[in-house]
């Protein structure tokens, strides 16, 4: 879970702190695990159990990561259509990234933390120790695949909700300047369209932030039902 979940994975948390957090979380979950691993357990079964338990935690983090990652997809489309992707912010820990992607990701991460999404993931890990046995030899992979596909589909649709207004507006702007170039051939439409489009996109960006915040908050509220559905399968 710590490898991929928002707020824990990536470069948002130093590796040393991440290792300490994993050890502390494992120690806190230890009293909740009633079963013990038999000494006579075959090595193959032990390796399989460790792998399946890793998949359980990874799946919990993947659900949250997919939902937050949808912001990046939507903001990338916004940046490409508006031209804001030309400018970027240089993160010394990774690479240059578009400003719109960073803005929406920070907003989404703030809402994710405000809705206690990181605590829901930790709670899901703790609850998984009560639902799944310590020596785990099987998982319902078909249900896991079906559940993740539904999360992925809704995340993709959510990214389109972010990007569709800018796509529609840019189409109308291009049509407008195309008509204008036919009506006034003497005017250099290219020199007028670039600054005008940038100004319109900037005003749209400022106006859409409250709408995006509401959309992101509603979308993030679906995290808990997804986790409950997974743990209740």
mmCIF file of C-alpha atoms in Angstrom, residues 104-182:
data_model
loop_
_atom_site.group_PDB
_atom_site.id
_atom_site.type_symbol
_atom_site.label_atom_id
_atom_site.label_comp_id
_atom_site.label_asym_id
_atom_site.label_seq_id
_atom_site.Cartn_x
_atom_site.Cartn_y
_atom_site.Cartn_z
ATOM 1 C CA UNK A 104 -5.021 20.236 -9.762
ATOM 2 C CA UNK A 105 -2.945 17.530 -8.080
ATOM 3 C CA UNK A 106 -2.297 19.737 -5.046
ATOM 4 C CA UNK A 107 -5.990 20.688 -4.870
ATOM 5 C CA UNK A 108 -7.008 17.030 -5.171
ATOM 6 C CA UNK A 109 -4.477 15.936 -2.559
ATOM 7 C CA UNK A 110 -5.707 18.633 -0.178
ATOM 8 C CA UNK A 111 -9.303 17.445 -0.597
ATOM 9 C CA UNK A 112 -8.133 13.827 -0.270
ATOM 10 C CA UNK A 113 -6.562 14.623 3.110
ATOM 11 C CA UNK A 114 -9.511 16.824 4.186
ATOM 12 C CA UNK A 115 -11.878 13.897 3.600
ATOM 13 C CA UNK A 116 -9.492 11.685 5.619
ATOM 14 C CA UNK A 117 -8.717 9.570 2.573
ATOM 15 C CA UNK A 118 -5.274 8.627 3.907
ATOM 16 C CA UNK A 119 -6.869 7.432 7.151
ATOM 17 C CA UNK A 120 -9.444 5.419 5.188
ATOM 18 C CA UNK A 121 -6.628 3.584 3.421
ATOM 19 C CA UNK A 122 -4.878 2.846 6.719
ATOM 20 C CA UNK A 123 -8.189 1.688 8.183
ATOM 21 C CA UNK A 124 -8.654 -0.549 5.153
ATOM 22 C CA UNK A 125 -5.263 -2.143 5.768
ATOM 23 C CA UNK A 126 -6.123 -2.750 9.424
ATOM 24 C CA UNK A 127 -9.555 -4.166 8.545
ATOM 25 C CA UNK A 128 -7.998 -6.445 5.939
ATOM 26 C CA UNK A 129 -6.099 -8.224 8.731
ATOM 27 C CA UNK A 130 -9.452 -9.143 10.281
ATOM 28 C CA UNK A 131 -11.080 -10.270 7.031
ATOM 29 C CA UNK A 132 -8.259 -12.079 5.248
ATOM 30 C CA UNK A 133 -6.364 -14.833 7.098
ATOM 31 C CA UNK A 134 -2.685 -14.390 7.852
ATOM 32 C CA UNK A 135 -1.789 -17.469 5.829
ATOM 33 C CA UNK A 136 -3.543 -16.405 2.638
ATOM 34 C CA UNK A 137 -3.570 -18.946 -0.176
ATOM 35 C CA UNK A 138 -6.282 -17.615 -2.498
ATOM 36 C CA UNK A 139 -7.856 -14.336 -3.619
ATOM 37 C CA UNK A 140 -10.984 -13.613 -5.698
ATOM 38 C CA UNK A 141 -9.040 -12.150 -8.624
ATOM 39 C CA UNK A 142 -12.136 -11.944 -10.828
ATOM 40 C CA UNK A 143 -13.859 -9.666 -8.304
ATOM 41 C CA UNK A 144 -10.665 -7.650 -7.898
ATOM 42 C CA UNK A 145 -10.452 -7.162 -11.654
ATOM 43 C CA UNK A 146 -14.120 -6.220 -11.907
ATOM 44 C CA UNK A 147 -13.873 -3.742 -9.031
ATOM 45 C CA UNK A 148 -10.728 -2.077 -10.364
ATOM 46 C CA UNK A 149 -12.209 -1.823 -13.866
ATOM 47 C CA UNK A 150 -15.200 0.035 -12.411
ATOM 48 C CA UNK A 151 -12.908 2.403 -10.482
ATOM 49 C CA UNK A 152 -10.789 2.969 -13.592
ATOM 50 C CA UNK A 153 -13.859 3.670 -15.744
ATOM 51 C CA UNK A 154 -15.279 6.206 -13.289
ATOM 52 C CA UNK A 155 -11.857 7.839 -12.944
ATOM 53 C CA UNK A 156 -11.596 8.175 -16.728
ATOM 54 C CA UNK A 157 -15.069 9.712 -16.930
ATOM 55 C CA UNK A 158 -14.113 12.084 -14.110
ATOM 56 C CA UNK A 159 -11.017 13.220 -16.016
ATOM 57 C CA UNK A 160 -13.241 13.940 -19.023
ATOM 58 C CA UNK A 161 -15.542 16.034 -16.824
ATOM 59 C CA UNK A 162 -12.545 18.191 -15.988
ATOM 60 C CA UNK A 163 -11.371 18.502 -19.587
ATOM 61 C CA UNK A 164 -14.635 18.724 -21.577
ATOM 62 C CA UNK A 165 -15.363 22.426 -20.831
ATOM 63 C CA UNK A 166 -11.975 23.489 -22.165
ATOM 64 C CA UNK A 167 -12.283 21.215 -25.216
ATOM 65 C CA UNK A 168 -15.691 22.661 -26.084
ATOM 66 C CA UNK A 169 -14.596 26.246 -25.506
ATOM 67 C CA UNK A 170 -11.416 25.854 -27.561
ATOM 68 C CA UNK A 171 -13.480 24.415 -30.412
ATOM 69 C CA UNK A 172 -15.792 27.442 -30.335
ATOM 70 C CA UNK A 173 -12.832 29.835 -30.184
ATOM 71 C CA UNK A 174 -11.159 28.197 -33.178
ATOM 72 C CA UNK A 175 -14.411 28.303 -35.150
ATOM 73 C CA UNK A 176 -14.861 31.971 -34.218
ATOM 74 C CA UNK A 177 -11.363 32.956 -35.326
ATOM 75 C CA UNK A 178 -11.779 30.879 -38.493
ATOM 76 C CA UNK A 179 -14.918 32.842 -39.383
ATOM 77 C CA UNK A 180 -13.156 36.084 -38.438
ATOM 78 C CA UNK A 181 -10.237 35.301 -40.748
ATOM 79 C CA UNK A 182 -12.667 34.867 -43.647
#
